[in-house]
Each structure stands twice: as C-alpha cells, then as structure tokens.
Coordinates of C-alpha atoms in Angstrom, one line a residue:
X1 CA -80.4 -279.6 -65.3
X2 CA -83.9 -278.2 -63.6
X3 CA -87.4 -279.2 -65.2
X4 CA -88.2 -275.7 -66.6
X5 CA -91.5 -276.9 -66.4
X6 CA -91.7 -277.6 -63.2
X7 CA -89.5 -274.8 -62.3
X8 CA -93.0 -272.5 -64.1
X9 CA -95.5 -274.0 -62.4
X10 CA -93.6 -273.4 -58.7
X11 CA -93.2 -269.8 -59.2
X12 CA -97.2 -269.3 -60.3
X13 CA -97.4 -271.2 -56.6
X14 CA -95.2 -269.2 -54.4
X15 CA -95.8 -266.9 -52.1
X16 CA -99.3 -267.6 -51.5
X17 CA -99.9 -269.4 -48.6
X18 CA -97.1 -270.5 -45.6
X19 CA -98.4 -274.0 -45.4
X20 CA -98.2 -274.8 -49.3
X21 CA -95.4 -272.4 -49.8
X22 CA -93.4 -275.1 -47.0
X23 CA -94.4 -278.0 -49.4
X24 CA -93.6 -276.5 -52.3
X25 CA -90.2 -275.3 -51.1
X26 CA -89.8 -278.9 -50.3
X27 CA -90.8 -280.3 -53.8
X28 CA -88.6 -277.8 -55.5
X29 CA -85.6 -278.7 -53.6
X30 CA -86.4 -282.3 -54.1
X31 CA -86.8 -282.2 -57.6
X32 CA -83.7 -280.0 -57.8
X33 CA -81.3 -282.9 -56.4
X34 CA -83.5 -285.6 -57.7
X35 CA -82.5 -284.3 -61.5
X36 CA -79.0 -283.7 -61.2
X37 CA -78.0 -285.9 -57.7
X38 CA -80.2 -289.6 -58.5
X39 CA -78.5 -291.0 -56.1
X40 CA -79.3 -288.8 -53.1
X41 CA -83.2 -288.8 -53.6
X42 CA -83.5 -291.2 -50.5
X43 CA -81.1 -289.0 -48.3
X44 CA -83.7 -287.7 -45.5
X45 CA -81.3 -284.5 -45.1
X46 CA -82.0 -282.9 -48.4
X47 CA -85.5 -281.6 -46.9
X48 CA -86.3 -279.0 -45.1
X49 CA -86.8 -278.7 -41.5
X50 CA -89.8 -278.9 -39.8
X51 CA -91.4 -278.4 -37.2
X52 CA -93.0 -280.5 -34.4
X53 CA -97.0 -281.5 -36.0
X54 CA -96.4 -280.1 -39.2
X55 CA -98.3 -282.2 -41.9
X56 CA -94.7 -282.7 -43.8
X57 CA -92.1 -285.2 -42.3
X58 CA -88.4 -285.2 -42.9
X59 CA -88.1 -287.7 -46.2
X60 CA -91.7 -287.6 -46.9
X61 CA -91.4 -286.7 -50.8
X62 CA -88.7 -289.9 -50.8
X63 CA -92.1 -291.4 -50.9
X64 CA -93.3 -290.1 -54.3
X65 CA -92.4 -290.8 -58.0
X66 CA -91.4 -288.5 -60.4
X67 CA -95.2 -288.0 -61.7
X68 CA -96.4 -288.1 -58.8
X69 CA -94.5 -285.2 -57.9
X70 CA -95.7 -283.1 -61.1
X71 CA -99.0 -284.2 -60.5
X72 CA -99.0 -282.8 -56.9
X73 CA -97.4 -279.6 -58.1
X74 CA -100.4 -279.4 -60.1
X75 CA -103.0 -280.4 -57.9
X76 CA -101.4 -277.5 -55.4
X77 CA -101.6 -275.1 -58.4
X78 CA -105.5 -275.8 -58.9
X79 CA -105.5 -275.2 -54.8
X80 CA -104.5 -271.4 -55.4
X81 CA -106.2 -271.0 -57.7
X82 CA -110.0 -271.8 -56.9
X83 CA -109.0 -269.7 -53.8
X84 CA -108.3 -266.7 -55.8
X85 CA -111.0 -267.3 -57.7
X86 CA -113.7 -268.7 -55.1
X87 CA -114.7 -271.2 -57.4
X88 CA -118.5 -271.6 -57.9
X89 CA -119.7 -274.2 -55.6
X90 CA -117.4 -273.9 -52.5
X91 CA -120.0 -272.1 -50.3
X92 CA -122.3 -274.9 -51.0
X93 CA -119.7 -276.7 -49.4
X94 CA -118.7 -274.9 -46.2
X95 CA -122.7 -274.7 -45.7
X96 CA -123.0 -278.2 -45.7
X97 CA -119.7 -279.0 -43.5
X98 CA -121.4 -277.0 -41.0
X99 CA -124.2 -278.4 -40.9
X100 CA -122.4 -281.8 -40.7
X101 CA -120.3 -280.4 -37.6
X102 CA -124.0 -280.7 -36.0
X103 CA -124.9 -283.9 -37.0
X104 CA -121.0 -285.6 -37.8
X105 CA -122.6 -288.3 -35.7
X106 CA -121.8 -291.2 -37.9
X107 CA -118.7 -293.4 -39.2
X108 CA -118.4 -292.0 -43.4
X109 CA -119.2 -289.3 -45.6
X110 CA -119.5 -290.1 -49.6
X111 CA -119.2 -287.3 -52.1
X112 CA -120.5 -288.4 -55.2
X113 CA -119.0 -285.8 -57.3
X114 CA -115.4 -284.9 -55.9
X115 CA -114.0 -283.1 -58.0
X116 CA -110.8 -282.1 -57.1
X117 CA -111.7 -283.7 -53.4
X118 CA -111.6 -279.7 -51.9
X119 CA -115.1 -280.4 -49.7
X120 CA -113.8 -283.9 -48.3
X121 CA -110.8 -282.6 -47.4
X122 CA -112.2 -279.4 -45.7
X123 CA -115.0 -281.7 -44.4
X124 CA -112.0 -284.3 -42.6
X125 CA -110.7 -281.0 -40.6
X126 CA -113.8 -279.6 -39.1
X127 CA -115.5 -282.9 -38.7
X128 CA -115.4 -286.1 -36.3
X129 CA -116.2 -288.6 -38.9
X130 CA -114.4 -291.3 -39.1
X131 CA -113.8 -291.9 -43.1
X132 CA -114.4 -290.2 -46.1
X133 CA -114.6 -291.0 -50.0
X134 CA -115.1 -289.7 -53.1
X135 CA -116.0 -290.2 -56.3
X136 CA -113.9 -288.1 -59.4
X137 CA -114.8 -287.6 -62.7
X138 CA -111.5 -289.3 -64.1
X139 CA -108.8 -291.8 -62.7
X140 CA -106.5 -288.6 -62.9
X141 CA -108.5 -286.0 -60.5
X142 CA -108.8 -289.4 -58.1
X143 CA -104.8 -289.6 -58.2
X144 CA -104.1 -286.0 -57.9
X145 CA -106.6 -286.0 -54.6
X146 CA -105.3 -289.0 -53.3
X147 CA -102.0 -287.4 -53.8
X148 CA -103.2 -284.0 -51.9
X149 CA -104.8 -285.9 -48.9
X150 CA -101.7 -288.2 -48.8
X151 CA -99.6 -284.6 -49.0
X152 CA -102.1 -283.3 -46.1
X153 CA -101.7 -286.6 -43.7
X154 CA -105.3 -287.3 -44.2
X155 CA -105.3 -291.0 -44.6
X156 CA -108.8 -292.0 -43.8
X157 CA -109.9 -289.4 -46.9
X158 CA -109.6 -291.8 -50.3
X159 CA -110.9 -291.1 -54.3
X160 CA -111.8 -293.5 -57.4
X161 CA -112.8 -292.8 -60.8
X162 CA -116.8 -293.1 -61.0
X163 CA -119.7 -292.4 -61.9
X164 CA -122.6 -291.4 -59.0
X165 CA -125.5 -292.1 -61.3
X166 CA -123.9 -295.7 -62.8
X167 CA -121.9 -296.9 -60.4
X168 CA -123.2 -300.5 -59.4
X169 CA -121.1 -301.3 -57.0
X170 CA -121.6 -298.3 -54.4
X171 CA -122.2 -299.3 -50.8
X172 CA -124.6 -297.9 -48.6
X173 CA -123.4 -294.6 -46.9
X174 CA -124.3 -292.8 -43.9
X175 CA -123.7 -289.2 -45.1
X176 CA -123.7 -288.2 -48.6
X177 CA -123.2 -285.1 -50.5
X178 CA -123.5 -284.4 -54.5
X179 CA -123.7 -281.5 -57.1
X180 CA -125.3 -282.9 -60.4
X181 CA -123.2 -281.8 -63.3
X182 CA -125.0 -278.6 -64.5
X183 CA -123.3 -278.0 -67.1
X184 CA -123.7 -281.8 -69.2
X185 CA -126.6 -282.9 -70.2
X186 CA -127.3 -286.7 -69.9
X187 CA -126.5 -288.6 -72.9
X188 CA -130.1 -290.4 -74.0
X189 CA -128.1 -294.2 -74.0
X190 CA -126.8 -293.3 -69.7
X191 CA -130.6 -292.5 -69.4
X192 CA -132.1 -295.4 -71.0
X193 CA -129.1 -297.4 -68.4
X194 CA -130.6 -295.2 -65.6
X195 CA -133.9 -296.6 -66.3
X196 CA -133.4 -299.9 -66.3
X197 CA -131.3 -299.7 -62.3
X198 CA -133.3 -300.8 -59.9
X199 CA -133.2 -297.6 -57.9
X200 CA -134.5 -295.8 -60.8
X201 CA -136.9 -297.9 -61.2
X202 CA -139.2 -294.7 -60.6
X203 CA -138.4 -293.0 -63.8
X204 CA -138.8 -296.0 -65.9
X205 CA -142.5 -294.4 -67.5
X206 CA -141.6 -291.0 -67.0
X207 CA -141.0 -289.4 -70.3
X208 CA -139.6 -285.9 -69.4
X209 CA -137.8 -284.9 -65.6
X210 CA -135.0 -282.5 -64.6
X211 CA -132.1 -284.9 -64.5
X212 CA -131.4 -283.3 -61.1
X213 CA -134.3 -285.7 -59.1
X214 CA -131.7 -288.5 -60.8
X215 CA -129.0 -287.3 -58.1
X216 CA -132.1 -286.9 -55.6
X217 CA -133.4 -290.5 -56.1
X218 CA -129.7 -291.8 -56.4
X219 CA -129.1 -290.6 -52.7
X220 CA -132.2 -292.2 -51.1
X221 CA -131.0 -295.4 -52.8
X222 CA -127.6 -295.0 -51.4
X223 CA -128.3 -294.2 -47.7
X224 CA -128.7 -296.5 -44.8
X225 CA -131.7 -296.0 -42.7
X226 CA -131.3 -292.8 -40.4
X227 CA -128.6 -291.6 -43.2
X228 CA -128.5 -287.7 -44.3
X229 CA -128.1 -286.6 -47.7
X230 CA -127.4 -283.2 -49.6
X231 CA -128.3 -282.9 -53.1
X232 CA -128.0 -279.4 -54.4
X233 CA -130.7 -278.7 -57.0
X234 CA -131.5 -275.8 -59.2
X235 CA -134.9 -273.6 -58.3
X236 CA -136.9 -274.4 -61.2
X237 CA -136.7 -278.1 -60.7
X238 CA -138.8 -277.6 -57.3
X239 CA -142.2 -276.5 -59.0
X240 CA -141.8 -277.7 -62.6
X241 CA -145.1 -279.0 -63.8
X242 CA -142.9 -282.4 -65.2
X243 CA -141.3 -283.5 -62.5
X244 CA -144.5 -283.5 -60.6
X245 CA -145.1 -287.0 -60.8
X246 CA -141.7 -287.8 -60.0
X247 CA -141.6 -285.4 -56.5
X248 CA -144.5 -287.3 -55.8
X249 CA -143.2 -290.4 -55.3
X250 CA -139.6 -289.1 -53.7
X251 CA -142.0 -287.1 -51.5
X252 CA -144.0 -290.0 -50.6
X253 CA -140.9 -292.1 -49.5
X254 CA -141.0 -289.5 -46.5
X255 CA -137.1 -288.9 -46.5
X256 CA -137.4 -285.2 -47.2
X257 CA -136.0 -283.4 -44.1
X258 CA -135.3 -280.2 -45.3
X259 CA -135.5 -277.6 -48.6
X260 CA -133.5 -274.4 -48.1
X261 CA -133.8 -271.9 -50.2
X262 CA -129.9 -270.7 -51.6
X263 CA -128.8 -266.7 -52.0
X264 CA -129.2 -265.8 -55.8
X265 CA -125.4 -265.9 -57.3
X266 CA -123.7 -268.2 -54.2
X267 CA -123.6 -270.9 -57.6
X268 CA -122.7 -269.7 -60.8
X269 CA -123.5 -272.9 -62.9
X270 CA -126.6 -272.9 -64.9
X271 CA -128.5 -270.4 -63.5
X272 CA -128.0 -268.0 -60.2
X273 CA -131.0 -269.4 -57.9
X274 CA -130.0 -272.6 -56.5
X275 CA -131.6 -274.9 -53.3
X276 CA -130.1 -277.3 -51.1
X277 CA -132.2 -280.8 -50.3
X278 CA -131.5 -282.5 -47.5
X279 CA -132.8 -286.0 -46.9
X280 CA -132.8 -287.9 -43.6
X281 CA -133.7 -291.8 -44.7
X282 CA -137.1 -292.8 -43.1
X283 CA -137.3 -289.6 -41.3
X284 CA -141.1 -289.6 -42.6
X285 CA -142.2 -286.1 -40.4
X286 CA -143.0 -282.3 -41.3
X287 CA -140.7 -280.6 -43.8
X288 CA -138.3 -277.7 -42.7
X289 CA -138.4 -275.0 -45.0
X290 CA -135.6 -272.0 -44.9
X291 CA -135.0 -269.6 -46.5
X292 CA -131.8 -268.0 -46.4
X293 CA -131.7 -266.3 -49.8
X294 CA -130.9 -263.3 -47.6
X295 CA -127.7 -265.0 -46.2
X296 CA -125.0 -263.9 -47.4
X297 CA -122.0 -261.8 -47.8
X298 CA -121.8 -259.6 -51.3
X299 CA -117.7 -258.9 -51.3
X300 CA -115.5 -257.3 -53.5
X301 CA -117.5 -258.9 -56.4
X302 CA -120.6 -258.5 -58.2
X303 CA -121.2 -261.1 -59.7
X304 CA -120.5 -264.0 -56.4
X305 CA -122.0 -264.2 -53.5
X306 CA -120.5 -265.6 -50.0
X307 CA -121.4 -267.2 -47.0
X308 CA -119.7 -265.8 -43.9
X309 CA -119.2 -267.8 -40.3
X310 CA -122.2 -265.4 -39.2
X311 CA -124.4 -266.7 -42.3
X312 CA -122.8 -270.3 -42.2
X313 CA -124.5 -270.2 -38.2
X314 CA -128.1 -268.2 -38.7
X315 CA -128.7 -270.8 -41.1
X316 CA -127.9 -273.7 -39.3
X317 CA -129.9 -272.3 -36.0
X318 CA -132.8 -272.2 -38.9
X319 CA -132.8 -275.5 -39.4
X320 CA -134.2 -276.2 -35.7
X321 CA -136.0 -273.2 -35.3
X322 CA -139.5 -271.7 -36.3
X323 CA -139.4 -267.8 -37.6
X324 CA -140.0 -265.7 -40.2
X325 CA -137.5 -267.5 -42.4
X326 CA -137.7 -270.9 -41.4
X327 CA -140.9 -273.2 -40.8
X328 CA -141.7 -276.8 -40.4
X329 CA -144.3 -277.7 -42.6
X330 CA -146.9 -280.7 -42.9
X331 CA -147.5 -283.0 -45.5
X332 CA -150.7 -282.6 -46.1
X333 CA -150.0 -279.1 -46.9
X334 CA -147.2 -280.1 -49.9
X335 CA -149.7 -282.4 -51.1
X336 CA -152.2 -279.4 -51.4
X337 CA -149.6 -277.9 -53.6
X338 CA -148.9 -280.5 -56.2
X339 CA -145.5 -282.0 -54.3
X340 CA -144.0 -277.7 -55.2
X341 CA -141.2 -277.6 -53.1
X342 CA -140.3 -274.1 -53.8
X343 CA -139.5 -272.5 -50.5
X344 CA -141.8 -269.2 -51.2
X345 CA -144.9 -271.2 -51.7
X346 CA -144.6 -271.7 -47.9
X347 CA -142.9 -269.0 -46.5
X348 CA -144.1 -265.8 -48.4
X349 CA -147.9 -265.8 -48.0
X350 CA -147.6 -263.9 -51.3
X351 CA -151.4 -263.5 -52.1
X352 CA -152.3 -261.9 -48.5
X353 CA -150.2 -258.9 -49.9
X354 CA -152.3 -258.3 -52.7
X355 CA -155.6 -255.7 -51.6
X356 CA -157.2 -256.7 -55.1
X357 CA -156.0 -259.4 -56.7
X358 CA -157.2 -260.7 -60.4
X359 CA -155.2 -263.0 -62.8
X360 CA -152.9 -261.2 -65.4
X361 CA -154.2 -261.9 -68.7
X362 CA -157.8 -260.3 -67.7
X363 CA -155.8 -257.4 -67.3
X364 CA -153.3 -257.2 -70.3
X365 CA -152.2 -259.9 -73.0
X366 CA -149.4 -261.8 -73.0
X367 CA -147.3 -263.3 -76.5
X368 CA -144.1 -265.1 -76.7
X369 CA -142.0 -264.6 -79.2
X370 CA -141.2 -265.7 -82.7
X371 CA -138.5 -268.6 -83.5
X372 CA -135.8 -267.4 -86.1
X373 CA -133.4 -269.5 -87.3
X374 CA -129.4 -268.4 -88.4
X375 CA -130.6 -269.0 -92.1
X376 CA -134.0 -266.7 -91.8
X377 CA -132.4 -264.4 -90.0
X378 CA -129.0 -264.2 -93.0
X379 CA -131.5 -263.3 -95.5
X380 CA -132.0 -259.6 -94.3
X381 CA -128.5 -258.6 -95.1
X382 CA -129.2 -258.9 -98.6
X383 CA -132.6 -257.7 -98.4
X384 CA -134.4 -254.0 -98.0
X385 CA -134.3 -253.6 -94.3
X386 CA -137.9 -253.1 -92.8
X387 CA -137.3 -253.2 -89.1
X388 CA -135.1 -255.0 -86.1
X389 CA -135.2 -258.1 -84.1
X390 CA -135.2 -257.7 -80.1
X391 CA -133.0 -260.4 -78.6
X392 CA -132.7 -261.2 -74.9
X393 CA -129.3 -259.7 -75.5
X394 CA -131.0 -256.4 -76.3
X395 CA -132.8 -256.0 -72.7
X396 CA -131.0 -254.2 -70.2
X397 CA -132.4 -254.3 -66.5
X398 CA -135.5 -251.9 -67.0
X399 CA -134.0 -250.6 -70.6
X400 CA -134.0 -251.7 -74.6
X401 CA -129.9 -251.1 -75.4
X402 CA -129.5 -250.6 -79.1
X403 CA -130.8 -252.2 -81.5
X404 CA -128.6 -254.1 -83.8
X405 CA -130.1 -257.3 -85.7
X406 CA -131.7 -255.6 -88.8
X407 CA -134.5 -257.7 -90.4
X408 CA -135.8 -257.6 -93.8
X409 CA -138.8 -255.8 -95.2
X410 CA -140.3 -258.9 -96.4
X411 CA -139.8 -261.0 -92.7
X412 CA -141.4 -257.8 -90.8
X413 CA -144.3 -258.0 -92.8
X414 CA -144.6 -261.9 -92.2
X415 CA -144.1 -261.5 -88.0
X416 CA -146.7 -258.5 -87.5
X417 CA -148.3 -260.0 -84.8
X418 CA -144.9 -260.2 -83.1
X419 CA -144.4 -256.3 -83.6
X420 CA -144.0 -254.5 -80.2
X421 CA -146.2 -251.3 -79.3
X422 CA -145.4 -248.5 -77.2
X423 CA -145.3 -249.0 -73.8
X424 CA -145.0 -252.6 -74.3
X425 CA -143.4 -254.9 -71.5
X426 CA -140.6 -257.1 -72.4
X427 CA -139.5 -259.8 -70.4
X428 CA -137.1 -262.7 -70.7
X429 CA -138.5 -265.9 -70.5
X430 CA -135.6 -267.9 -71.2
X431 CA -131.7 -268.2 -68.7
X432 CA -130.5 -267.0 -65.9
X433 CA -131.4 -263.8 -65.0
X434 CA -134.6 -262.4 -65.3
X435 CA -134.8 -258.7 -67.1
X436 CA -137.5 -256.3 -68.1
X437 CA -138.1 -253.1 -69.9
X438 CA -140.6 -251.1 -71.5
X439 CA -141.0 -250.3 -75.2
X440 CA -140.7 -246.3 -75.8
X441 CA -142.2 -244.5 -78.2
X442 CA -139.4 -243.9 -80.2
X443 CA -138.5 -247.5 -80.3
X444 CA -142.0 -248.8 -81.4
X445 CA -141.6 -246.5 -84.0
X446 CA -138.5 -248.4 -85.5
X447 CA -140.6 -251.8 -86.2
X448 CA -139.3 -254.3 -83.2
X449 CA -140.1 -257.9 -84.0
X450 CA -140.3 -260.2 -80.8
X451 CA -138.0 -263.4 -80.4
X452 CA -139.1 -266.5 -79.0
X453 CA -137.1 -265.9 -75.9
X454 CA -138.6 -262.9 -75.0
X455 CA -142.2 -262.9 -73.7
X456 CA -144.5 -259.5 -74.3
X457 CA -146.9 -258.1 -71.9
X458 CA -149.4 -255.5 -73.6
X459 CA -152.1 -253.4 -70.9
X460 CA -155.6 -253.4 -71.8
X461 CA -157.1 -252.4 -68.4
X462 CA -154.5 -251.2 -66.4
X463 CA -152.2 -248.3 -66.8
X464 CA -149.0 -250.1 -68.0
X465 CA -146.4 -248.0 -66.2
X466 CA -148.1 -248.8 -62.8
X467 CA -148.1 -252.7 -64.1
X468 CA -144.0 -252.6 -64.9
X469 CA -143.7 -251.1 -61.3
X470 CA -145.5 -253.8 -60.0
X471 CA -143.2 -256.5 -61.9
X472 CA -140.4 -254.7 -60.9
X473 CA -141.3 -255.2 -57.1
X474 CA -140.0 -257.5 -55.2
X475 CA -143.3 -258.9 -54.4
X476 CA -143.8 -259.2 -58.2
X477 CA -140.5 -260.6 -58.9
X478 CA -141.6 -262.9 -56.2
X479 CA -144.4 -264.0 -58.1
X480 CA -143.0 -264.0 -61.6
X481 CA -140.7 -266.6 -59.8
X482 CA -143.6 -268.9 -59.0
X483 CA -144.3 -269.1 -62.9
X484 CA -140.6 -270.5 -63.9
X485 CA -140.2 -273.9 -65.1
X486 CA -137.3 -276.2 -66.3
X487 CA -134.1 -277.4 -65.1
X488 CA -131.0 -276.7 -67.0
X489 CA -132.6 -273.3 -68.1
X490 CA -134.8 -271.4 -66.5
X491 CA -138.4 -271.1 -68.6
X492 CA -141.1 -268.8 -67.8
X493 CA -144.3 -271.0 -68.4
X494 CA -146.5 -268.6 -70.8
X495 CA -149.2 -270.0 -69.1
X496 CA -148.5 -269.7 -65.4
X497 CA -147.4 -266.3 -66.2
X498 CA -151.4 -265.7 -67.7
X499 CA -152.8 -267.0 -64.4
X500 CA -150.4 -265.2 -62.2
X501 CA -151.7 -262.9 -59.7
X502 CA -151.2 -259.0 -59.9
X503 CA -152.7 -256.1 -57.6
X504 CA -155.1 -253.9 -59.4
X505 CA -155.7 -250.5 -57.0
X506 CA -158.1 -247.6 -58.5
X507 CA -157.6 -245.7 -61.2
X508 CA -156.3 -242.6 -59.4
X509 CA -153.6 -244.9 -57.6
X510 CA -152.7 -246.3 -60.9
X511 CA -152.4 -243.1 -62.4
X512 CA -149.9 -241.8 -59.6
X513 CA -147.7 -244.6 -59.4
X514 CA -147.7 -245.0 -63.4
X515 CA -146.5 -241.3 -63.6
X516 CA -143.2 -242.0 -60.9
X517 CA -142.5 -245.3 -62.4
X518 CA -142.7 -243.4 -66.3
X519 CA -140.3 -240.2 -64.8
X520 CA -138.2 -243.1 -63.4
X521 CA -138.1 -245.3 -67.1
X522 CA -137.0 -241.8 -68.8
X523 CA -134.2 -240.8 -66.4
X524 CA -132.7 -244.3 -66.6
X525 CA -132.9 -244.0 -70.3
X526 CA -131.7 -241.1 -70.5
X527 CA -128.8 -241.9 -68.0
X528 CA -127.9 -245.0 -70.1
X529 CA -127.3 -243.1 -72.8
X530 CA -125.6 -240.5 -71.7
X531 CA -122.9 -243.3 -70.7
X532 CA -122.8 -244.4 -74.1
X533 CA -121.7 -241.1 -75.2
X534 CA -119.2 -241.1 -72.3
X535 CA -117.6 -244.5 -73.4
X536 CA -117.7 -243.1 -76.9
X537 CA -115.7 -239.8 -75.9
X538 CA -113.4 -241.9 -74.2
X539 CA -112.2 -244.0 -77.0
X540 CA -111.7 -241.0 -79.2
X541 CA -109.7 -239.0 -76.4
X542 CA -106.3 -240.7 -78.3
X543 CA -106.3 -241.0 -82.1

C-alpha cells in the first residue's frame, strides 16, 4: 500500500527542477518497494540510473530510515518553495557568498542562524573553504539540513540545534555570518543571561540597545584574530541615540571593516531598509562605507527587490574602491559623528545641497499624535459622533484614503489640540515605510483627530505646499531618514525631526513650486478617487 502522504507531498515537488526531480523519483520509487517489498529495500537495482558525478549513487537511499526519508521529502519541499517564493533574506546571502569567494581564504565558515542551512550549502559550491557549520533554531531543521547536505554529497557542511546568542560552548571561527531574529523579541530572563556572559560584558549597564549590536558583539567574541564577520542589521540601529554608548565601545575595538548600505525591500523582515556589517578582527584602520542602495534588480514583483550577478560584482569592486558610492573613511571623522554609522552621514554631503538652510520647527510646528486605547476608542460607537480618527492606515503615499474610525463628540472636544488644519502635513512616524500627505480643505472640515503614530507638520513661515515638495524629495526623504530611531520598528525622533534641516528659497520661488506641487496633490486626489469609483462599478457589474 503507498503512503498517501508521502505520495502528496512528491507530486507538490515534481516537475520543478531536473536535479531534485532525479532524487525525488528515486525516493518515490524507494518508498514504493520499501512499503509493499521490505525485503528488497537493500537491493541496489531498485534505483534509478545515474550518471557518472551525479550527487545520487546507486543504493544511496538504502542509507536512510523511514523518517528520514519523509523528513528529506520535506526538507526538498521547503527547497521549491523559498525558490518560488524568493524567500526574504536569500540576497543577503548570495551578497555575502560573493564577497566570501574574494576572501574564502581561510579553513570554516559558521552561520549562526541556519535556518534551513540554504546559505551554507550555496556557500560550500561557490567557495574553497574547507568546512562549514551551522547553527538551527531546533534539533529538527538541524536533521532535515544534515539530511539535505548528506542528500547533496556535501560532507564537510554539518548543523546542531543552538542558540548564537547563549551558546557557551562555541569555538572560535574564522568566517561568520548571522541574521538576528527580526521578528522575536528577546525574552527579558535571555537578556539578563546575556548580561552576565563574559562577551557581553559591554551591555552589562546599558539599560536600553537594539538587540541587533547583541549579534554584532557576539561576532567579535567569536572570531579569531584576522577573522571576517557579517552581521546584517536594520538602518535605524546605525544612528539611534541609545545604542550610542554601545557603538562606541564596538567601534573602539577597531574591528569595523565595512557598513554597506542595503537596497530598500532586498529584506522583508521588520522594516524594508536594511545594512550589512562587516567586521575584520583587529583590522583597527579607516572604515569602508558603500552604498549600494541603488543595486539592484526590481523583477516581476513589487514588493522584493534582487541582486543580480552584475549587482552581486559592482558591489564587491566597491568594497576596494573609492567613488561616488563607496569611500574609506577615518575614525576621527565617526567619532565627530557620535559613533552614527549610517552610510548617508558620509556619503551624501546632504547640507551642501541646501542654498539656505534653517532648522524646521523655526519654520513650521511639529505635534505627534494622541495615544488611544481599544476601550476609548469603543466608546464612540455608542456615543454622538463629533469627528474621525486618522490612523497610519488612513495615509496613502501623498493622499488621506477615507476616513473610517468615527470618534465621539465628547473625545473630539477633549483632543483639540490634536485636530488637523488644512493644508496640514501628515507623516508616519511609526513602521516600515515612510508616507505623507496633505490635509485638504474638505477633510479639515470633517474634524481629523491625530494618533500617536502619526506625526503633524503645520507652516508658519513657509508656503506649505512648497514644504511637502521638499519632503517629498529625495533629498528630503534623505534627510527625514537621518531623524529615524529604533530597531525593531522604525521611529521618527520628534525631536531630530524639529532640528532637521530644510531649504527655504524666496518667496516668489516658494510660491511657484507650492502652486505645481498643490495642482500635483489635486490630480492625485482626484485620480484616487476616481479608482474608487472604478472598483465600485466593477463589483456591481454582476448582481
């Protein structure tokens, strides 16, 4: 009798690729006669042929138990399918095997989050290192990639269960690579352990830190001298006004070799604006900064970005090369900037671009939000309505969508000062993806109530159509991405964003660029809602 189950999962497998299509052939046959033959499952001739080099051998699932079997069925499923669906982090990966292939000058290669083991595997076929390990998140991802590299002939490539962070018992590496777990936080008992490790011994007074520099200080502690390490961290964690102390000291160490700055979207987790760290261990000499945010390949799909072998090479030649995009800097000159390792602060002389600069809030005022809780907020269905509450989920990219969370009467009247005025700027100061619009007439004229993770910007002094233009720029998206803090999630510091720099021309050059941008605002309005109307038609076309 077949394994239905078994007999499932093969057909979601087949027909995908000629090299696991040959194994899986091989499995199914094998499991076939091992079910309803027992006695034959050592009999070499029940597998198929193959030819001379091929990483399958006559007999070679005689070597394999019954779960072992499933579990490499499985482990071959989860193959397809992070290539059909390019999972997140793989171009993180082919980046940093190719920059390996340059410097594969060494005897090991430790991941310290494995996964499913796809990036030591890939790493064992395009470098000459001798060895490779990993460490997996639970003793059955270690078996199923121990069971894939033993499936792909790659003996020197081994997994164990572990922990990156806690493990004890790690020895020192020559080449390490490691994603921190975006989307866990640290549980406060691991962190109080962390603490009291030796190599964490940096952290021990430090209150508040992105648990990213945990990975980063990890890393150091883990290499031997003249070791490389890549740590992949998010953005916000570079310039973050807490982890200042904490860069200080890593920087100090002098084992920062490089920061490059990532393509927004080429890592989906927590966030689309990612860098990559690398460390050289008492390398102690000026800092390569890249950036290669414009690196990449868009594809079929919006919402991923790719590396191709052209991208995967300019930025490697960046790494030993000064240009536009790539520059080695000095120490003294991080040390100017408070230990921010944000790639712009050195590459994008930001300020030199701005004819006459002066600090936003002497131009306009700017107010978060107010906090509303599920309970405040439940009130207004049973109350007079008085206006709406403007969510993050409300702002389009340069538009307000519709309105939808009604408040109460009574809470309007208690958040006035969070009431939005025409020609307001909205902003979100809290995720992933930064988003603005301005506040028409007809909107201010409904009663909008700010939330808290929405920050307002209100002209005094400067025409505010000219000002969201600005913003909108990439020169001021530039700098509104100077002012983000936090690690997990990306918060624009109210303060920073007060202090940030802004170009204020004349009047008359004000006044002509406010009336394009305000033309520009209406159409998109108006084009936005003429969609509406089109998606409405369309689900009324059948009744």
């Amino acid at each position: 009798m077949k394994n239905k189950q078994t007999e499932l999962l093969i057909k979601k497998i087949k027909r995908q690729n000629n090299r696991l299509q040959h194994a899986v052939d091989g499995i199914h046959k094998f499991m076939e006669l091992k079910l309803e033959f027992p006695s034959s499952t050592q009999n070499e001739d029940i597998f198929p042929e193959q030819n001379e080099g091929s990483v399958l051998t006559s007999g070679n699932f005689g070597h394999y138990t019954d779960s072992e079997l499933v579990s490499l069925v499985i482990r071959l499923q989860e193959e397809i399918r992070m290539k059909k669906r390019a999972e997140s982090n793989n171009e993180i990966e082919n980046l940093v095997v190719a920059i390996l292939k340059e410097n594969s000058d060494s005897v090991s290669l430790f991941d310290g989050n494995a996964k499913l083991g796809r990036f030591l595997l890939e790493a064992s076929q395009q470098t000459s290192i001798n060895s490779y390990f990993g460490l997996c998140s639970s003793e059955v991802a270690a078996e199923r990639a121990n069971l894939y590299a033993k499936f792909l002939s790659m003996n020197q490539t081994r997994f164990a269960e572990g922990d990156f962070l806690t493990e004890k018992a790690l020895s020192m590496q020559e080449r390490i690579f490691v994603t921190p777990n975006f989307d866990n936080e640290l549980d406060e008992a691991v962190v109080a352990k962390l603490a009291n490790m030796s190599e964490f011994k940096v952290i021990r007074e430090m209150s508040s830190y992105s648990q990213e520099w945990l990975y980063v200080v990890k890393t150091i502690d883990t290499l031997l001298d003249e070791g490389m390490g890549f740590v992949l961290m998010p953005n916000s964690a570079l310039s973050s006004v807490r982890d200042e102390n904490l860069r200080m000291r890593i920087f100090s160490s002098g084992d920062l070799w490089a920061v490059i700055k990532l393509p927004e979207r080429i890592v989906l987790e927590r966030g689309s604006q990612h860098t990559l760290l690398i460390i050289k261990k008492g390398y102690r000499g000026p800092i390569r900064m890249v950036d290669a945010s414009n690196e990449f390949d868009a594809g079929q799909s919006r919402k991923k970005a790719y590396f191709s072998s052209e991208n995967l090479k300019n930025v490697v030649t960046m790494l030993n090369t000064n240009s536009k995009f790539s520059m080695a800097i000095d120490a003294s000159l991080v040390q100017e900037k408070f230990y921010n390792l944000s790639v712009i602060e050195y590459l994008d002389d930001l300020e030199s671009q701005l004819k006459n600069p002066v600090e936003l809030m002497s131009v306009a005022k700017v107010f978060r939000g107010r906090p509303f809780d599920k309970d405040t907020i439940g009130e207004s269905d049973t109350s007079e309505p008085g206006g709406y509450l403007l969510s993050v989920a409300d702002v389009g990219d340069g538009y307000i969508d519709k309105l939808s969370q009604e408040l109460s009467a009574n809470l309007v009247a208690k958040s006035k000062k969070f009431s939005l005025h025409e020609d307001d700027i909205v902003m979100t100061s809290r995720g992933s993806i930064l988003k603005m619009a301005m506040v028409t007439k007809k909107q201010a004229g409904q009663t909008i109530i700010l939330s808290s993770n929405l920050v307002a910007i209100r002209s005094n002094d400067i025409n505010p159509f000219y000002l969201f233009g600005f913003l909108k720029s990439e020169l001021g998206r530039k700098l509104i991405e100077r002012t983000m803090t936090g690690s997990n999630m990306v918060v624009i510091s109210n303060k920073q964003l007060e202090r940030m720099l802004v170009d204020l021309p004349d009047e008359a050059t004000q006044e002509v660029i406010g009336s394009i941008v305000s033309r520009l605002c209406n159409e998109l309005n108006d084009t936005v809602q003429r969609t509406k109307d089109v998606q409405l038609q369309l689900g009324t076309v059948i009744s």
